[in-house]
């Protein structure tokens, strides 16, 4: 890939490549685009190959002169008005297409997306080439969009399908153009950007905003814009959006396990999150600044190789939903797979760990908590459900442990893991880390739906490091005979097997010493009353 500096003669080089049917990355005021001659299906196919883009996701055709719109599309009256008002600029209009536009560009649709960019380099390249340019954002499909030449170079340095990039500096908007459909009846905003809903309503008072802008589409629902259904902008590490007071956000981040964390925060919050990697991305009330920096921040976070990314996100209300904040929300929601945590509510919730020996009554205690509105997470079940996902990690340590369907064979894994103390330690390391990451994910999914109280149950919570995820941990104890009876009945095993199981477990003292509270599960007093006493005690402590 040639890296052109935008010096004398560089635009001519880029234009030559485009004329030859090659792909060139160009700056625009929104994000960098991966451009090719829109009238040449062969050239367009290189864009899809370079990005690894699904072929059902159509491209935007970029023009240098508003009058070119009618060469490639069939505009209506609104389209002319909008072009007059917002072009050149970050507005893309979907219109019925003309036959000259190949189906490779529109992914077989009978409509075409048209935009006239404002960036002087983009305009110069389009007009000097005399070609309409098909150009998606210049990122590998699914990764955050590129807002600087370096981002493009990071993604495509070795890519054989990209001939050149021309460096036009940092992009002014930082998020892609507004996409507006002018087909199928009422004009509909498909992707929010710097031309906001408020601005569009000055021309289109009855503008609709597509539901998918802020909501996850059910798989069955056919997407209006194919791009809305693809996973977008996602960093490698699991990402969540966090809103609420800074102190509550900190509380939530802190109580999320011993993992490598990156917080993308508002300016001025850096010191608060000092224990984590911190990337400020703008003032909390300057939505244009947040938009400008958000993709760069996501890319920086990715480069830090952390285990989880937390993004501070402003509150959105009836007024701000019609402005640039909608674009920020739309991109961040996708980066976070629609997980948004209200940290003010999370701060009022409780995460209780429940641990103890087999048969002590962890499950019974969790049932009672469940009846009090706690969401029960059984870590044994979590491991059981996720073990196949962990196959690569397990096989890296133990060699082949999967069957012909790629599923973990527990018997083989057991034989290998229990063959030595060292192996067992290795298995526990993988299991504990994976389980706690999944527990955090399950809690986030639920918090995102408004559930904030959790009971996390498991015999190995202390070894798994769950103290770092729980407000407090309760140990449940019961005498040997009651435990024996319970385990025999529950699991249908005899004395010998039950006793063998007990012998491999930690002592009662271990649990009592490590726990914040101990509940004795015996006949004296009801279990429910004992739990209520612990909850009351904790409320006093809080
Ligand atoms: O700001 C931008 O628009 C940048 C710069 C390079 O111009 N380009 C860009 O392209 O963001 P891309 O391909 O990343 O996003 C285009 C979006 C996709 O969501 C796509 O599905 C949608 O526009 N789109 C394109 N043609 C369409 C059509 N005929 N009907 C519905 N949606 C369409
Ligand atoms: Mg894109």
Coordinates of C-alpha atoms and ligand atoms in Angstrom, one line a residue, residues 28 30-33 51 53 57-60 62 92 94 109 111-113 115 135-137 176-177 179 190-191 224-228, ligand 1:
X28 CA -13.7 12.5 4.3
X30 CA -16.8 11.8 8.6
X31 CA -14.4 8.9 8.5
X32 CA -11.9 7.5 6.0
X33 CA -13.4 5.7 3.1
X51 CA -12.7 -5.3 4.2
X53 CA -17.4 -7.2 4.2
X57 CA -24.2 -4.8 2.7
X58 CA -24.4 -2.1 0.1
X59 CA -22.0 0.8 -0.5
X60 CA -22.5 4.5 -0.6
X62 CA -19.8 9.5 -3.5
X92 CA -26.3 10.2 2.6
X94 CA -31.2 6.4 -0.3
X109 CA -31.2 -3.7 -4.0
X111 CA -32.0 1.6 -4.4
X112 CA -28.7 3.4 -4.1
X113 CA -27.1 5.5 -1.3
X115 CA -23.5 11.4 -0.7
X135 CA -16.7 3.9 -0.5
X136 CA -17.5 2.2 2.7
X137 CA -15.7 3.2 5.9
X176 CA -20.1 8.2 9.6
X177 CA -22.7 10.2 7.7
X179 CA -28.2 7.8 6.3
X190 CA -31.5 4.8 9.3
X191 CA -28.2 5.9 10.7
X224 CA -34.4 -1.7 6.4
X225 CA -30.7 -0.9 6.0
X226 CA -28.6 -4.1 5.7
X227 CA -25.8 -2.3 7.6
X228 CA -28.0 -2.0 10.7
Ligands
LIG1 O1 -19.6 8.8 6.3 C1 -19.8 7.8 5.6 O2 -20.9 7.6 5.2 C2 -18.6 6.9 5.2 C3 -17.7 7.8 4.4 C4 -16.5 7.0 3.8 O3 -18.4 8.4 3.4 N1 -19.0 5.8 4.6 C5 -19.7 4.8 5.2 O4 -20.0 3.7 4.5 O5 -19.9 4.8 6.4 P1 -20.4 2.2 5.1 O6 -20.4 1.3 4.0 O7 -19.5 1.9 6.3 O8 -21.9 2.5 5.6 C6 -22.9 2.6 4.6 C7 -24.2 2.4 5.3 C8 -24.4 0.9 5.6 O9 -25.1 0.8 6.9 C9 -25.2 0.4 4.5 O10 -26.0 -0.7 4.8 C10 -26.1 1.6 4.2 O11 -25.3 2.7 4.4 N2 -26.6 1.5 2.8 C11 -25.9 1.7 1.7 N3 -26.7 1.5 0.6 C12 -28.0 1.3 1.0 C13 -29.2 1.1 0.4 N4 -29.4 1.1 -0.9 N5 -30.3 0.9 1.2 C14 -30.2 1.0 2.6 N6 -29.0 1.2 3.2 C15 -27.9 1.3 2.5

